[in-house]
Amino acid sequence: MKLLKMLLAATLVCCSFVASAAPDPATPLPLDPQIRSGKLANGLTYYIQQNRRPEKRVELRLVVKAGSVLEDEDQLGLAHFTEHMAFNGSTHFKRHELISWLQSVGVKFGADLNAYTSFDETVYMLPIPVDRKENLDKGLLVLEDWAQGVTFNDADIESERGIVLEELRLGKGATDRMNKVLLPKIFNGSLYARRLPIGKAEILKSFKPDAIRRFYKDWYRPDLMAVIVVGDIDPKEAERLVASHFSKLVNPANPRPRTYPTIPERKESEAIVVTDREAPSNLVTIRYPFTERSESKTIGEYRDHMVELLSAAMLSQRIAELSQQSNPPFLQGFSSMAKAVHDYQAFVSSAVVGKAGALPAIRAVVAEGERARQLGFSAAELERAKKNMMRFIENLYNERDKTESSAYVGEFTRHFLDGESMPGIENEYSYYKELLPGITLEEVNAQVRSAIPVGQKKLVIFMGNDKSGTVVPQATQMLATVEEAEKATMSAHEEKTLAANLMAQPPKAGRIVKETSDKLLGTTELLLSNGVKVVLKPTDFKNDQVLMTSTRFGGQSLVEEGDIVNARYATAILSSMGVGGYTPLELQKILAGRSVSSALAIGGVAEGYGGGSSSGDVETMLQLVYLQMTQPRRDQALFDVFIDKQQEQARNAQARPEAVLTDTVRTTMFGNHPRVSLTPRPEELDGIRLDRVMALQKERLSSAYGMTFFLVGSFDLAKIKPLIATYIGGLPAAKIATDYKDRHVRAVRGVVKKEVRRGREQKSQVSIAFAGEANFSVVEQMRLRALVEIMQIKATEALREQRGLVYTANISGGLALHPYANYSINIGLPTAPENVDKAIEATFAEIRKLQEKGPEEADLAKVKENWTSNYRKALRENGWWLVNLKLALVDKIDPRLLLRQNEMIASLTVADVQAAAKRYFDFNNYVQVVMHPAESKPEARPDAKPEGQADAGKLAD
């Protein structure tokens, strides 16, 4: 039930409906009639659905109920290793042939083609273009091979060891070190704590090939598998192909039983303190006992879950309010019933610790749950939650014929793995209209009383950075604080009365003084009486979506160097304080039931507003823009909260090795230029002044002079034009500077190499940056992009597949026109310390091949095919049009070129890419920074110090 999962992470809440006769609670939830599903004779489950969004594309999945918990002691890490081997040779595809064929039809490795392994399942993801009919058949052949045709050649296994070990190395760090202490406590001795999917290095290095073949034979079997086919297909033909490919799969003669580990009941409450000098944040968590989890099977159970979602949304809102008050007890917090592993859930409360410390954070997050448990919620809170919930389901219903295929495959996967119901959006919309109005405050309050644990055995955790200035709590203190908060008598939550609407009355309207149309692009341009331009593109890509952006030059480039920190943070600070008389959380309450957002930005060389809304909420979105420009809110308390939060994050960020590497690269490239953004320092934030931030808003964002707005989406031109005239035409437009200043931030010339030593793990990171001035054009941008993507293909082949030096090579780059025409190419190579020189040498060798011989025709064809496929999809996306219409204006490009992308892609040649390689990979001009680990090798030592009922564990620095 995709809706319910998404609602847990959404801000909930819309109009009430008159309830019709309530359905029988015992009625089983149906299966969406659009889904063609069944089981083959061998037990394999399949799901098929026709969906033409996007056109000529199909999403394929192979889902296997087999993950790391099924590994034997000599197989730790081999469930995940099996996933890797699926791409390294099978019955119908020799090693490298599979990826090469997929790339040739436009499927990008990593971005499109992918897989994952978890505790309980392995899922293979394959999107396939079906502009050629045979692609679907061959795509299902790929899944068939993954299911029971992986060859597991000894040589291929040996070759893949280095890649998997590099993936393991990549995941090492503070979080990994702390989890090794925490997971046995969290899972209370369950097998889950001993079966992390990545496995153990010693086994990955030494396992015998027969061990991985045994895992594959035992668990990759049709009775544990599902095949999912969603997209632009004929369902009957897809069902025929599924039967043709997968009926031949066989189950073992004596199958091993597929069971799920149990999590033992916690016998005693305990607390644990785990610190690491590289920890990214300070966090307190209270984990209550695991309980059995079940999915809704009847309409009554569906309704019960709606009640749970309402209470969870209201509790989340209250906890968010705590983080916005003066001297907040924590920076961010949450409390909810959270899904854990298969068939288990647990109530968890957590908070990011701020300057108040760990104990006040624990006290506040627990006490807020107690307040809800003891006194319940208010009628106003419930009404807002209902509005948001109803608006959410309405949006899904409105977009039911425009939903992307990728949204469905996750739902089918969860149905197979966990039994999640799939009644279909039409049924769910009907249930919400019928059931939601009848849910009472008494029901919600009763639910929250039963859901929030009190007096139960619990695990209290502090994990953080003891070098950041935070006072590390004692285990006994944490337990005592929780128990004290659970026993406290709470006062009622205070509700502030708010207006029903953002604006009492609209502003004085402007006029449309000129209107022109471009029929080819489908755009209409308006010139308003205040001089502001608006470009409108109505579309039918979505039924209920309108996107907006605006821009003009200026931004941070216009402030002097002594003011740059204020300008850099102005966007976030202004957003954190709300507009008019309302804080951001108060705005959420006023806007309950509406799908709307708006944001402002003061960027490096430009500034403007952006947002989005449903078709019916366009006016509200434009009201937000008007208020942000004319009534920015000054709130000293929220400003102080923002600065405290940023300083806490800055203190922790300084400890991260990655931050040191990034800063070293940037200072090496650009010197100590004050306009170069580095990892924030606490002392830097001390210099920000609220008065100056408000002055910057007045200087740069209180006038619409010189701005161009763009709106793309499902709107009617005749209906939206009066709103544009009123709210955008009514904006003040006093004359201000509308060009940027080039502050001459330039990359260093020549070859510069540096090394830094940071981090406790034995891993290195190579960063190589090529940058300089360039001639900008659309065609040249395309040539450089092609070069970067081909280089990504070759680096993956050479460094990963052939030599096992990296898990992934990260290559990015492009051209920019402002503040001056320039190019940049960035190469990131995470690798072992002993392999640094080899990785650099191999990368440079691939660059020289491109310069000397040019790319292979086949590689260029792969890139072009992927671009063509993506372009076909992008032409039906509001976001793509919004971004590219704006870029055409900013970069002074004819927007009609947006319709000629296929023509430009087709004209790209091997010679073009070779010339780009010679032009942009200049071996006399690059910056190379290598981060090596610190000299000392990490040792984990849990110091168990029983204190009453608590155990305190600490990870050594």
JSON list of C-alpha atoms in Angstrom, two decimals, residues 8 50 80 107 122 145 164 253 266 280-281 283 310 338 393 436 469 571 634 654 662 764 766 770 797 859 880 891 921:
[
{"chain": "A", "resi": 8, "resn": "LEU", "atom": "CA", "xyz": [4.67, 8.21, 7.19]},
{"chain": "A", "resi": 50, "resn": "GLN", "atom": "CA", "xyz": [0.38, -1.79, -18.16]},
{"chain": "A", "resi": 80, "resn": "HIS", "atom": "CA", "xyz": [25.70, -9.58, -1.46]},
{"chain": "A", "resi": 107, "resn": "VAL", "atom": "CA", "xyz": [20.50, 1.67, -19.83]},
{"chain": "A", "resi": 122, "resn": "THR", "atom": "CA", "xyz": [17.83, -9.20, -2.79]},
{"chain": "A", "resi": 145, "resn": "ASP", "atom": "CA", "xyz": [19.76, -15.64, -16.00]},
{"chain": "A", "resi": 164, "resn": "VAL", "atom": "CA", "xyz": [33.50, -6.16, -3.10]},
{"chain": "A", "resi": 253, "resn": "ALA", "atom": "CA", "xyz": [14.65, -31.60, -4.41]},
{"chain": "A", "resi": 266, "resn": "ARG", "atom": "CA", "xyz": [14.60, -7.43, 26.23]},
{"chain": "A", "resi": 280, "resn": "PRO", "atom": "CA", "xyz": [28.83, 13.26, 12.08]},
{"chain": "A", "resi": 281, "resn": "SER", "atom": "CA", "xyz": [26.39, 14.26, 14.84]},
{"chain": "A", "resi": 283, "resn": "LEU", "atom": "CA", "xyz": [22.25, 11.68, 18.73]},
{"chain": "A", "resi": 310, "resn": "LEU", "atom": "CA", "xyz": [-3.04, 10.63, 12.13]},
{"chain": "A", "resi": 338, "resn": "ALA", "atom": "CA", "xyz": [8.99, 2.36, 12.91]},
{"chain": "A", "resi": 393, "resn": "ILE", "atom": "CA", "xyz": [-4.66, 10.93, -1.29]},
{"chain": "A", "resi": 436, "resn": "LEU", "atom": "CA", "xyz": [-11.60, 9.58, 7.34]},
{"chain": "A", "resi": 469, "resn": "GLY", "atom": "CA", "xyz": [32.37, 20.20, 22.89]},
{"chain": "A", "resi": 571, "resn": "THR", "atom": "CA", "xyz": [18.63, 32.34, 2.10]},
{"chain": "A", "resi": 634, "resn": "ARG", "atom": "CA", "xyz": [12.32, 39.03, 11.55]},
{"chain": "A", "resi": 654, "resn": "GLN", "atom": "CA", "xyz": [35.20, 19.59, 11.17]},
{"chain": "A", "resi": 662, "resn": "THR", "atom": "CA", "xyz": [36.96, 18.90, 0.21]},
{"chain": "A", "resi": 764, "resn": "SER", "atom": "CA", "xyz": [42.45, 6.76, 0.75]},
{"chain": "A", "resi": 766, "resn": "VAL", "atom": "CA", "xyz": [42.08, 10.70, -4.69]},
{"chain": "A", "resi": 770, "resn": "PHE", "atom": "CA", "xyz": [40.90, 19.90, -14.32]},
{"chain": "A", "resi": 797, "resn": "GLU", "atom": "CA", "xyz": [36.01, -0.89, -16.91]},
{"chain": "A", "resi": 859, "resn": "ASP", "atom": "CA", "xyz": [30.92, 3.67, -26.26]},
{"chain": "A", "resi": 880, "resn": "TRP", "atom": "CA", "xyz": [12.74, 19.49, -17.22]},
{"chain": "A", "resi": 891, "resn": "ASP", "atom": "CA", "xyz": [22.72, 31.51, -20.81]},
{"chain": "A", "resi": 921, "resn": "PHE", "atom": "CA", "xyz": [42.29, 17.09, -20.06]}
]
